[in-house]
PDB file of C-alpha atoms and ligand atoms in Angstrom:
ATOM      1  CA  MET A  72     218.143 -61.020 -25.701  1.00 98.00           C
ATOM      2  CA  LYS A  73     216.915 -64.320 -25.102  1.00 98.00           C
ATOM      3  CA  VAL A  74     219.101 -66.825 -25.731  1.00 98.00           C
ATOM      4  CA  VAL A  75     218.374 -70.319 -26.430  1.00 98.00           C
ATOM      5  CA  ARG A  76     220.291 -73.367 -27.072  1.00 98.00           C
ATOM      6  CA  THR A  77     217.596 -76.094 -27.211  1.00 98.00           C
ATOM      7  CA  ALA A  78     215.094 -76.525 -30.212  1.00 98.00           C
ATOM      8  CA  ALA A  79     212.334 -77.031 -27.218  1.00 97.00           C
ATOM      9  CA  GLU A  80     212.356 -73.773 -25.895  1.00 98.00           C
ATOM     10  CA  LEU A  81     212.838 -72.457 -29.429  1.00 97.00           C
ATOM     11  CA  ASN A  82     209.604 -73.460 -30.760  1.00 95.00           C
ATOM     12  CA  GLU A  83     208.290 -73.172 -27.382  1.00 96.00           C
ATOM     13  CA  GLU A  84     209.073 -68.828 -27.703  1.00 97.00           C
ATOM     14  CA  VAL A  85     208.337 -68.595 -32.003  1.00 97.00           C
ATOM     15  CA  ALA A  86     205.036 -70.426 -31.390  1.00 96.00           C
ATOM     16  CA  LYS A  87     204.463 -67.832 -28.463  1.00 97.00           C
ATOM     17  CA  GLN A  88     205.277 -64.832 -30.458  1.00 97.00           C
ATOM     18  CA  ARG A  89     203.670 -65.994 -33.192  1.00 96.00           C
ATOM     19  CA  ARG A  90     200.425 -65.904 -31.213  1.00 97.00           C
ATOM     20  CA  THR A  91     200.752 -61.993 -30.791  1.00 97.00           C
ATOM     21  CA  GLY A  92     200.719 -61.767 -34.019  1.00 97.00           C
ATOM     22  CA  GLN A  93     204.848 -61.213 -35.146  1.00 97.00           C
ATOM     23  CA  THR A  94     206.040 -62.365 -38.043  1.00 98.00           C
ATOM     24  CA  ILE A  95     209.325 -64.373 -38.102  1.00 98.00           C
ATOM     25  CA  GLY A  96     212.563 -63.608 -38.935  1.00 98.00           C
ATOM     26  CA  PHE A  97     215.219 -65.494 -39.368  1.00 98.00           C
ATOM     27  CA  VAL A  98     219.104 -64.823 -39.809  1.00 98.00           C
ATOM     28  CA  PRO A  99     221.077 -68.428 -39.485  1.00 98.00           C
ATOM     29  CA  THR A 100     224.826 -67.775 -39.030  1.00 98.00           C
ATOM     30  CA  MET A 101     228.019 -69.685 -37.922  1.00 98.00           C
ATOM     31  CA  GLY A 102     228.593 -66.909 -35.656  1.00 98.00           C
ATOM     32  CA  ALA A 103     232.157 -64.377 -35.783  1.00 97.00           C
ATOM     33  CA  LEU A 104     229.820 -61.570 -36.677  1.00 98.00           C
ATOM     34  CA  HIS A 105     230.744 -59.154 -38.684  1.00 98.00           C
ATOM     35  CA  VAL A 106     228.492 -56.397 -40.715  1.00 98.00           C
ATOM     36  CA  GLY A 107     228.074 -58.390 -43.084  1.00 98.00           C
ATOM     37  CA  HIS A 108     226.243 -60.505 -41.412  1.00 98.00           C
ATOM     38  CA  ILE A 109     225.025 -57.271 -38.880  1.00 98.00           C
ATOM     39  CA  SER A 110     223.571 -55.775 -42.283  1.00 98.00           C
ATOM     40  CA  LEU A 111     221.349 -58.925 -42.585  1.00 98.00           C
ATOM     41  CA  VAL A 112     220.094 -58.343 -38.723  1.00 98.00           C
ATOM     42  CA  ASN A 113     219.247 -55.045 -39.563  1.00 98.00           C
ATOM     43  CA  LYS A 114     217.273 -55.832 -42.821  1.00 98.00           C
ATOM     44  CA  CYS A 115     215.315 -58.518 -40.683  1.00 98.00           C
ATOM     45  CA  LEU A 116     215.070 -56.067 -37.861  1.00 98.00           C
ATOM     46  CA  ASN A 117     213.809 -52.834 -39.724  1.00 98.00           C
ATOM     47  CA  ASP A 118     211.445 -55.315 -41.500  1.00 98.00           C
ATOM     48  CA  GLY A 119     209.516 -55.059 -38.220  1.00 98.00           C
ATOM     49  CA  CYS A 120     209.976 -59.502 -37.291  1.00 98.00           C
ATOM     50  CA  TYR A 121     210.930 -60.614 -34.060  1.00 98.00           C
ATOM     51  CA  THR A 122     214.391 -61.338 -35.073  1.00 98.00           C
ATOM     52  CA  ILE A 123     215.675 -64.573 -34.441  1.00 98.00           C
ATOM     53  CA  CYS A 124     219.534 -65.045 -35.422  1.00 98.00           C
ATOM     54  CA  SER A 125     220.920 -68.552 -34.954  1.00 98.00           C
ATOM     55  CA  ILE A 126     225.250 -69.309 -34.030  1.00 98.00           C
ATOM     56  CA  PHE A 127     226.124 -72.768 -35.085  1.00 98.00           C
ATOM     57  CA  VAL A 128     229.182 -73.987 -37.126  1.00 98.00           C
ATOM     58  CA  ASN A 129     227.501 -76.822 -39.110  1.00 98.00           C
ATOM     59  CA  PRO A 130     230.112 -79.814 -39.480  1.00 98.00           C
ATOM     60  CA  THR A 131     227.624 -81.753 -42.322  1.00 98.00           C
ATOM     61  CA  GLN A 132     228.820 -78.641 -44.358  1.00 97.00           C
ATOM     62  CA  PHE A 133     232.806 -78.582 -43.392  1.00 96.00           C
ATOM     63  CA  ASN A 134     234.541 -80.760 -46.267  1.00 92.00           C
ATOM     64  CA  ASP A 135     237.885 -79.849 -44.705  1.00 93.00           C
ATOM     65  CA  LYS A 136     238.626 -81.197 -41.345  1.00 93.00           C
ATOM     66  CA  ASN A 137     241.183 -78.455 -41.099  1.00 94.00           C
ATOM     67  CA  ASP A 138     238.931 -75.512 -41.678  1.00 94.00           C
ATOM     68  CA  LEU A 139     236.386 -77.003 -39.323  1.00 96.00           C
ATOM     69  CA  LYS A 140     238.900 -77.086 -36.187  1.00 96.00           C
ATOM     70  CA  ASN A 141     240.244 -73.594 -37.449  1.00 94.00           C
ATOM     71  CA  TYR A 142     237.332 -71.687 -37.649  1.00 96.00           C
ATOM     72  CA  PRO A 143     236.629 -68.510 -35.638  1.00 96.00           C
ATOM     73  CA  ARG A 144     234.288 -69.067 -32.247  1.00 97.00           C
ATOM     74  CA  MET A 145     233.837 -66.214 -30.147  1.00 97.00           C
ATOM     75  CA  PRO A 146     230.359 -66.592 -28.950  1.00 97.00           C
ATOM     76  CA  GLU A 147     230.694 -63.943 -26.069  1.00 98.00           C
ATOM     77  CA  LYS A 148     231.591 -61.317 -28.628  1.00 98.00           C
ATOM     78  CA  ASP A 149     228.463 -62.074 -31.438  1.00 98.00           C
ATOM     79  CA  LEU A 150     226.439 -62.060 -28.036  1.00 98.00           C
ATOM     80  CA  ALA A 151     227.353 -58.473 -26.970  1.00 98.00           C
ATOM     81  CA  LEU A 152     226.938 -57.578 -30.626  1.00 98.00           C
ATOM     82  CA  LEU A 153     223.299 -59.320 -31.120  1.00 98.00           C
ATOM     83  CA  GLU A 154     221.448 -57.857 -28.520  1.00 98.00           C
ATOM     84  CA  GLU A 155     223.486 -54.481 -28.855  1.00 98.00           C
ATOM     85  CA  ARG A 156     221.466 -54.555 -32.308  1.00 98.00           C
ATOM     86  CA  GLY A 157     218.476 -55.074 -30.880  1.00 98.00           C
ATOM     87  CA  VAL A 158     217.963 -58.858 -31.946  1.00 98.00           C
ATOM     88  CA  HIS A 159     214.984 -60.379 -30.113  1.00 98.00           C
ATOM     89  CA  LEU A 160     216.605 -64.152 -29.802  1.00 98.00           C
ATOM     90  CA  VAL A 161     219.550 -66.089 -30.389  1.00 98.00           C
ATOM     91  CA  PHE A 162     219.504 -69.731 -30.729  1.00 98.00           C
ATOM     92  CA  MET A 163     223.022 -71.833 -30.172  1.00 98.00           C
ATOM     93  CA  PRO A 164     222.644 -74.929 -29.862  1.00 98.00           C
ATOM     94  CA  SER A 165     225.409 -78.176 -29.536  1.00 98.00           C
ATOM     95  CA  VAL A 166     226.286 -80.551 -32.366  1.00 98.00           C
ATOM     96  CA  GLU A 167     224.188 -83.046 -30.421  1.00 98.00           C
ATOM     97  CA  GLU A 168     221.246 -81.110 -29.835  1.00 98.00           C
ATOM     98  CA  ILE A 169     220.783 -80.833 -33.558  1.00 98.00           C
ATOM     99  CA  TYR A 170     222.344 -84.564 -35.107  1.00 98.00           C
ATOM    100  CA  PRO A 171     221.334 -86.476 -32.058  1.00 97.00           C
ATOM    101  CA  GLU A 172     221.924 -88.605 -34.356  1.00 96.00           C
ATOM    102  CA  PRO A 173     223.588 -88.423 -37.782  1.00 96.00           C
ATOM    103  CA  ASP A 174     221.654 -86.907 -40.790  1.00 97.00           C
ATOM    104  CA  ALA A 175     221.833 -89.183 -43.231  1.00 97.00           C
ATOM    105  CA  ARG A 176     219.600 -87.098 -45.686  1.00 98.00           C
ATOM    106  CA  ILE A 177     220.781 -86.711 -49.352  1.00 98.00           C
ATOM    107  CA  PHE A 178     219.686 -83.959 -51.701  1.00 98.00           C
ATOM    108  CA  ASP A 179     219.263 -83.954 -55.076  1.00 97.00           C
ATOM    109  CA  PHE A 180     219.671 -79.869 -57.088  1.00 97.00           C
ATOM    110  CA  GLY A 181     220.000 -81.117 -60.343  1.00 96.00           C
ATOM    111  CA  SER A 182     223.011 -79.502 -61.480  1.00 96.00           C
ATOM    112  CA  ILE A 183     223.246 -76.575 -59.373  1.00 97.00           C
ATOM    113  CA  ASP A 184     225.233 -78.268 -57.333  1.00 95.00           C
ATOM    114  CA  LYS A 185     227.415 -79.644 -59.771  1.00 96.00           C
ATOM    115  CA  VAL A 186     229.105 -76.153 -60.554  1.00 98.00           C
ATOM    116  CA  MET A 187     231.611 -73.827 -58.514  1.00 98.00           C
ATOM    117  CA  GLU A 188     231.577 -74.505 -54.487  1.00 97.00           C
ATOM    118  CA  GLY A 189     229.847 -78.053 -55.511  1.00 97.00           C
ATOM    119  CA  ALA A 190     231.809 -79.289 -57.899  1.00 97.00           C
ATOM    120  CA  LYS A 191     235.142 -77.967 -55.066  1.00 97.00           C
ATOM    121  CA  ARG A 192     233.481 -78.807 -52.229  1.00 96.00           C
ATOM    122  CA  PRO A 193     231.737 -81.804 -52.430  1.00 95.00           C
ATOM    123  CA  GLY A 194     229.572 -82.742 -49.726  1.00 96.00           C
ATOM    124  CA  HIS A 195     228.854 -79.225 -48.774  1.00 97.00           C
ATOM    125  CA  PHE A 196     225.581 -78.164 -50.120  1.00 98.00           C
ATOM    126  CA  ASN A 197     224.228 -81.139 -49.094  1.00 98.00           C
ATOM    127  CA  GLY A 198     225.872 -80.107 -45.170  1.00 98.00           C
ATOM    128  CA  VAL A 199     224.139 -76.854 -45.986  1.00 98.00           C
ATOM    129  CA  ALA A 200     220.436 -77.977 -46.964  1.00 98.00           C
ATOM    130  CA  GLN A 201     220.605 -80.459 -44.019  1.00 98.00           C
ATOM    131  CA  ILE A 202     221.434 -77.776 -41.523  1.00 98.00           C
ATOM    132  CA  VAL A 203     219.211 -75.162 -42.865  1.00 98.00           C
ATOM    133  CA  SER A 204     216.360 -77.589 -43.379  1.00 98.00           C
ATOM    134  CA  LYS A 205     216.201 -78.289 -39.874  1.00 98.00           C
ATOM    135  CA  LEU A 206     216.272 -74.787 -38.312  1.00 98.00           C
ATOM    136  CA  PHE A 207     213.927 -73.829 -40.427  1.00 98.00           C
ATOM    137  CA  ALA A 208     211.342 -76.906 -39.154  1.00 97.00           C
ATOM    138  CA  ILE A 209     212.351 -75.104 -35.716  1.00 96.00           C
ATOM    139  CA  ALA A 210     211.990 -72.092 -35.487  1.00 96.00           C
ATOM    140  CA  ASP A 211     209.414 -72.307 -38.618  1.00 95.00           C
ATOM    141  CA  PRO A 212     210.132 -68.299 -39.850  1.00 98.00           C
ATOM    142  CA  ASP A 213     208.018 -66.351 -42.349  1.00 98.00           C
ATOM    143  CA  LYS A 214     210.993 -64.815 -43.652  1.00 98.00           C
ATOM    144  CA  ALA A 215     214.740 -65.941 -44.128  1.00 99.00           C
ATOM    145  CA  TYR A 216     218.109 -63.586 -44.285  1.00 99.00           C
ATOM    146  CA  PHE A 217     220.418 -64.489 -46.530  1.00 98.00           C
ATOM    147  CA  GLY A 218     224.144 -62.831 -47.980  1.00 98.00           C
ATOM    148  CA  GLU A 219     224.662 -62.339 -52.010  1.00 98.00           C
ATOM    149  CA  LYS A 220     227.993 -62.885 -50.387  1.00 98.00           C
ATOM    150  CA  ASP A 221     227.360 -66.706 -50.925  1.00 98.00           C
ATOM    151  CA  PHE A 222     225.732 -66.506 -54.161  1.00 96.00           C
ATOM    152  CA  GLN A 223     225.498 -70.154 -54.899  1.00 98.00           C
ATOM    153  CA  GLN A 224     224.184 -71.175 -51.797  1.00 98.00           C
ATOM    154  CA  ILE A 225     220.473 -69.095 -52.032  1.00 98.00           C
ATOM    155  CA  ALA A 226     220.238 -70.979 -55.514  1.00 97.00           C
ATOM    156  CA  ILE A 227     220.489 -73.527 -53.201  1.00 98.00           C
ATOM    157  CA  ILE A 228     218.294 -72.420 -50.481  1.00 98.00           C
ATOM    158  CA  ASN A 229     215.914 -71.554 -52.473  1.00 98.00           C
ATOM    159  CA  ALA A 230     215.706 -74.876 -55.025  1.00 98.00           C
ATOM    160  CA  MET A 231     215.456 -77.048 -50.965  1.00 98.00           C
ATOM    161  CA  VAL A 232     212.879 -74.566 -49.735  1.00 98.00           C
ATOM    162  CA  LYS A 233     210.758 -75.530 -52.942  1.00 98.00           C
ATOM    163  CA  GLN A 234     211.809 -78.891 -51.974  1.00 98.00           C
ATOM    164  CA  LEU A 235     210.768 -79.972 -48.492  1.00 98.00           C
ATOM    165  CA  GLU A 236     207.741 -77.185 -49.550  1.00 98.00           C
ATOM    166  CA  PHE A 237     208.843 -74.289 -46.912  1.00 98.00           C
ATOM    167  CA  LYS A 238     206.726 -71.402 -46.776  1.00 97.00           C
ATOM    168  CA  VAL A 239     209.551 -68.742 -46.345  1.00 98.00           C
ATOM    169  CA  GLU A 240     210.641 -66.074 -47.752  1.00 98.00           C
ATOM    170  CA  ILE A 241     213.681 -66.710 -48.483  1.00 98.00           C
ATOM    171  CA  VAL A 242     215.086 -62.369 -48.495  1.00 98.00           C
ATOM    172  CA  ARG A 243     218.411 -61.956 -50.480  1.00 98.00           C
ATOM    173  CA  CYS A 244     221.110 -58.935 -48.746  1.00 98.00           C
ATOM    174  CA  PRO A 245     223.891 -57.221 -50.662  1.00 98.00           C
ATOM    175  CA  ILE A 246     227.378 -58.133 -50.174  1.00 98.00           C
ATOM    176  CA  VAL A 247     229.346 -56.052 -47.711  1.00 98.00           C
ATOM    177  CA  ARG A 248     233.139 -54.901 -47.879  1.00 98.00           C
ATOM    178  CA  ASN A 249     235.724 -53.574 -46.264  1.00 98.00           C
ATOM    179  CA  PRO A 250     236.507 -50.308 -47.952  1.00 98.00           C
ATOM    180  CA  ASP A 251     239.715 -51.400 -49.672  1.00 98.00           C
ATOM    181  CA  GLY A 252     236.822 -53.912 -51.620  1.00 98.00           C
ATOM    182  CA  LEU A 253     237.394 -57.528 -49.825  1.00 98.00           C
ATOM    183  CA  ALA A 254     234.307 -58.687 -49.069  1.00 98.00           C
ATOM    184  CA  LEU A 255     233.380 -59.138 -45.624  1.00 98.00           C
ATOM    185  CA  SER A 256     233.490 -62.661 -44.439  1.00 98.00           C
ATOM    186  CA  SER A 257     234.549 -64.511 -40.550  1.00 95.00           C
ATOM    187  CA  ARG A 258     237.847 -66.716 -42.659  1.00 95.00           C
ATOM    188  CA  ASN A 259     239.737 -62.864 -42.585  1.00 97.00           C
ATOM    189  CA  MET A 260     240.696 -62.748 -39.608  1.00 96.00           C
ATOM    190  CA  LEU A 261     242.531 -65.836 -40.053  1.00 96.00           C
ATOM    191  CA  LEU A 262     245.121 -63.893 -42.700  1.00 98.00           C
ATOM    192  CA  ASN A 263     247.734 -63.225 -41.794  1.00 98.00           C
ATOM    193  CA  GLU A 264     248.921 -58.863 -42.687  1.00 98.00           C
ATOM    194  CA  GLN A 265     250.951 -60.051 -45.829  1.00 98.00           C
ATOM    195  CA  GLN A 266     247.766 -62.222 -47.225  1.00 98.00           C
ATOM    196  CA  ARG A 267     245.131 -59.180 -45.799  1.00 98.00           C
ATOM    197  CA  LYS A 268     247.156 -56.741 -48.102  1.00 98.00           C
ATOM    198  CA  SER A 269     247.119 -59.259 -51.044  1.00 98.00           C
ATOM    199  CA  ALA A 270     243.144 -60.270 -50.154  1.00 98.00           C
ATOM    200  CA  PRO A 271     241.929 -56.730 -52.113  1.00 98.00           C
ATOM    201  CA  THR A 272     242.952 -58.090 -55.299  1.00 98.00           C
ATOM    202  CA  ILE A 273     240.185 -60.323 -55.767  1.00 98.00           C
ATOM    203  CA  TYR A 274     237.564 -57.402 -56.073  1.00 98.00           C
ATOM    204  CA  ARG A 275     239.694 -55.268 -57.659  1.00 98.00           C
ATOM    205  CA  ALA A 276     239.972 -57.840 -60.634  1.00 98.00           C
ATOM    206  CA  LEU A 277     236.272 -58.316 -60.302  1.00 98.00           C
ATOM    207  CA  SER A 278     235.855 -54.645 -60.969  1.00 98.00           C
ATOM    208  CA  ASP A 279     238.291 -54.490 -63.945  1.00 98.00           C
ATOM    209  CA  ALA A 280     236.326 -57.427 -65.527  1.00 98.00           C
ATOM    210  CA  LYS A 281     232.967 -55.473 -64.253  1.00 98.00           C
ATOM    211  CA  GLN A 282     234.488 -52.259 -66.593  1.00 97.00           C
ATOM    212  CA  LEU A 283     235.545 -53.697 -69.395  1.00 96.00           C
ATOM    213  CA  GLY A 284     231.538 -54.775 -70.387  1.00 93.00           C
ATOM    214  CA  THR A 285     230.795 -57.274 -72.349  1.00 95.00           C
ATOM    215  CA  SER A 286     232.868 -55.905 -75.345  1.00 95.00           C
ATOM    216  CA  THR A 287     235.165 -58.148 -74.673  1.00 97.00           C
ATOM    217  CA  SER A 288     234.633 -61.585 -75.080  1.00 98.00           C
ATOM    218  CA  ILE A 289     233.724 -63.095 -71.725  1.00 98.00           C
ATOM    219  CA  GLU A 290     236.628 -66.109 -72.235  1.00 98.00           C
ATOM    220  CA  GLU A 291     239.257 -62.724 -72.304  1.00 98.00           C
ATOM    221  CA  VAL A 292     237.441 -62.114 -69.502  1.00 98.00           C
ATOM    222  CA  LYS A 293     238.034 -65.329 -67.815  1.00 98.00           C
ATOM    223  CA  GLU A 294     241.951 -65.038 -68.593  1.00 98.00           C
ATOM    224  CA  ARG A 295     242.282 -61.044 -67.332  1.00 98.00           C
ATOM    225  CA  VAL A 296     240.518 -62.329 -63.993  1.00 98.00           C
ATOM    226  CA  ILE A 297     242.721 -65.016 -63.406  1.00 98.00           C
ATOM    227  CA  ALA A 298     246.248 -63.423 -64.619  1.00 98.00           C
ATOM    228  CA  GLN A 299     245.261 -60.576 -61.853  1.00 98.00           C
ATOM    229  CA  VAL A 300     244.597 -62.400 -59.176  1.00 98.00           C
ATOM    230  CA  ASN A 301     247.084 -65.131 -60.138  1.00 98.00           C
ATOM    231  CA  ALA A 302     250.025 -62.046 -60.469  1.00 98.00           C
ATOM    232  CA  ASN A 303     249.511 -61.823 -56.579  1.00 98.00           C
ATOM    233  CA  SER A 304     252.068 -64.773 -55.558  1.00 98.00           C
ATOM    234  CA  GLU A 305     249.658 -64.625 -52.187  1.00 98.00           C
ATOM    235  CA  LEU A 306     246.934 -65.593 -54.009  1.00 98.00           C
ATOM    236  CA  LYS A 307     246.080 -68.236 -56.116  1.00 98.00           C
ATOM    237  CA  VAL A 308     242.592 -68.652 -57.732  1.00 98.00           C
ATOM    238  CA  GLU A 309     240.694 -72.310 -57.511  1.00 98.00           C
ATOM    239  CA  TYR A 310     238.145 -71.507 -60.210  1.00 98.00           C
ATOM    240  CA  PHE A 311     236.115 -68.115 -61.732  1.00 98.00           C
ATOM    241  CA  ASP A 312     233.234 -68.730 -64.098  1.00 98.00           C
ATOM    242  CA  VAL A 313     231.048 -66.366 -65.931  1.00 98.00           C
ATOM    243  CA  VAL A 314     227.667 -67.859 -65.141  1.00 98.00           C
ATOM    244  CA  ASP A 315     223.953 -67.418 -65.730  1.00 98.00           C
ATOM    245  CA  ALA A 316     222.386 -66.228 -62.025  1.00 97.00           C
ATOM    246  CA  ASP A 317     219.806 -68.796 -61.834  1.00 95.00           C
ATOM    247  CA  SER A 318     220.686 -71.857 -63.588  1.00 96.00           C
ATOM    248  CA  LEU A 319     225.044 -71.269 -62.238  1.00 97.00           C
ATOM    249  CA  GLN A 320     226.508 -72.677 -65.041  1.00 97.00           C
ATOM    250  CA  SER A 321     228.961 -71.683 -66.958  1.00 98.00           C
ATOM    251  CA  LEU A 322     228.378 -69.316 -70.380  1.00 98.00           C
ATOM    252  CA  SER A 323     230.187 -69.115 -73.381  1.00 97.00           C
ATOM    253  CA  SER A 324     228.765 -65.808 -74.568  1.00 98.00           C
ATOM    254  CA  TRP A 325     227.116 -62.123 -73.443  1.00 98.00           C
ATOM    255  CA  GLU A 326     224.550 -63.205 -75.033  1.00 98.00           C
ATOM    256  CA  GLU A 327     223.493 -66.262 -73.462  1.00 98.00           C
ATOM    257  CA  SER A 328     221.868 -64.353 -70.759  1.00 98.00           C
ATOM    258  CA  ASN A 329     220.436 -61.513 -69.055  1.00 97.00           C
ATOM    259  CA  ASN A 330     221.448 -61.946 -65.750  1.00 98.00           C
ATOM    260  CA  ILE A 331     225.325 -63.170 -65.736  1.00 98.00           C
ATOM    261  CA  PHE A 332     228.075 -62.306 -62.765  1.00 98.00           C
ATOM    262  CA  GLY A 333     231.062 -64.238 -62.050  1.00 98.00           C
ATOM    263  CA  CYS A 334     232.139 -66.209 -59.245  1.00 98.00           C
ATOM    264  CA  ILE A 335     235.714 -66.759 -58.136  1.00 98.00           C
ATOM    265  CA  ALA A 336     237.283 -68.449 -55.451  1.00 98.00           C
ATOM    266  CA  VAL A 337     240.734 -68.043 -54.112  1.00 98.00           C
ATOM    267  CA  GLN A 338     243.240 -69.994 -52.100  1.00 98.00           C
ATOM    268  CA  VAL A 339     245.071 -67.400 -50.022  1.00 98.00           C
ATOM    269  CA  GLY A 340     247.535 -69.585 -47.894  1.00 97.00           C
ATOM    270  CA  ALA A 341     245.224 -71.708 -46.147  1.00 95.00           C
ATOM    271  CA  ILE A 342     242.313 -69.906 -46.297  1.00 96.00           C
ATOM    272  CA  ARG A 343     239.545 -70.125 -49.334  1.00 97.00           C
ATOM    273  CA  LEU A 344     238.057 -66.638 -49.986  1.00 98.00           C
ATOM    274  CA  ILE A 345     234.953 -66.269 -52.422  1.00 98.00           C
ATOM    275  CA  ASP A 346     233.779 -63.482 -54.095  1.00 98.00           C
ATOM    276  CA  ASN A 347     230.729 -62.226 -57.005  1.00 98.00           C
ATOM    277  CA  ILE A 348     230.086 -59.289 -58.887  1.00 98.00           C
ATOM    278  CA  ARG A 349     227.181 -58.781 -61.258  1.00 98.00           C
ATOM    279  CA  LEU A 350     229.126 -58.805 -64.611  1.00 98.00           C
ATOM    280  CA  LYS A 351     225.500 -58.452 -66.716  1.00 98.00           C
TER     281      LYS A 351
HETATM  282  P1  AMP B 533     228.091 -67.438 -42.185  1.00 59.73           P
HETATM  283  O1  AMP B 533     228.731 -67.286 -41.295  1.00 59.73           O
HETATM  284  O2  AMP B 533     229.744 -67.715 -43.345  1.00 59.73           O
HETATM  285  O3  AMP B 533     227.280 -68.923 -42.634  1.00 59.73           O
HETATM  286  O4  AMP B 533     226.889 -66.354 -42.793  1.00 59.73           O
HETATM  287  C1  AMP B 533     225.756 -66.383 -42.755  1.00 59.73           C
HETATM  288  C2  AMP B 533     225.598 -65.530 -43.146  1.00 59.73           C
HETATM  289  O5  AMP B 533     225.652 -63.920 -43.326  1.00 59.73           O
HETATM  290  C3  AMP B 533     224.952 -66.300 -44.566  1.00 59.73           C
HETATM  291  O6  AMP B 533     223.724 -66.046 -45.301  1.00 59.73           O
HETATM  292  C4  AMP B 533     225.898 -65.139 -45.341  1.00 59.73           C
HETATM  293  O7  AMP B 533     226.017 -64.942 -47.067  1.00 59.73           O
HETATM  294  C5  AMP B 533     225.708 -63.955 -44.975  1.00 59.73           C
HETATM  295  N1  AMP B 533     226.813 -62.868 -45.158  1.00 59.73           N
HETATM  296  C6  AMP B 533     228.561 -63.113 -44.734  1.00 59.73           C
HETATM  297  N2  AMP B 533     229.413 -62.885 -45.703  1.00 59.73           N
HETATM  298  C7  AMP B 533     228.795 -61.563 -45.855  1.00 59.73           C
HETATM  299  C8  AMP B 533     229.170 -60.260 -46.577  1.00 59.73           C
HETATM  300  N3  AMP B 533     230.264 -59.922 -46.754  1.00 59.73           N
HETATM  301  N4  AMP B 533     228.065 -59.357 -46.959  1.00 59.73           N
HETATM  302  C9  AMP B 533     226.758 -59.777 -46.693  1.00 59.73           C
HETATM  303  N5  AMP B 533     226.860 -60.665 -46.154  1.00 59.73           N
HETATM  304  C10 AMP B 533     227.211 -61.940 -45.809  1.00 59.73           C
END
């Protein structure tokens, strides 16, 4: 496995692989890798791609300085995991390499970044678009793999790809969960024992919402999910929204769309967790 730290080295290696007819697959991450990340890597490898994984904790997508400071970093362990999986190349740039000068670009994603994570984390998706567009420009992938855990992020990436006319295919990968239902997240390791015990309530509430089905009104489903999660004193719902999968706009009736997701953000002490489930 090759590890490169500069854009020039990555660019050169990609060009070399492309000349031999390889399909370039790319998995961007912020490290502290878990089985969720590895599922993306596996999909990329199984698709027969020359598989590139990036590890970069992108400062411009953090709206909370403490979240950036406390974000888990374990590069040695990450590299060992990726090597074991058979990843071909890891790109691990410094902040200076990616942002030799501040990125002043402001993206306009219309209504899709005005809701949920976009509303609660001002500037977050602009930062995501900045880093992913830079990484796409450097790695020039044929395919890039993203997890549905970050449901809204996929919509933003698709919009960014369209706006900037990248020729990359975006591959969506399903959420990987712990046996107790909690969606895998690098932030889970920051939870204390009590918080970790409480966190599976989030997915239980989402699953119960799915069980209720479309015979219960969206308003009642929302009330029940919020009450169920908030009943645990360790958890505080920031939002639970029932949205159309494409427009991400809030719905008030099940008839308004055939592809409906419930998306939730929960504050667990100082840690913020997100999750989602398909409801229709
Ligand atoms: P991150 O390192 O948190 O930026 O995540 C890198 C990629 O891994 C993103 O595309 C995430 O959506 C994806 N990912 C994170 N957690 C999971 C999970 N539990 N299941 C599937 N994909 C995930």
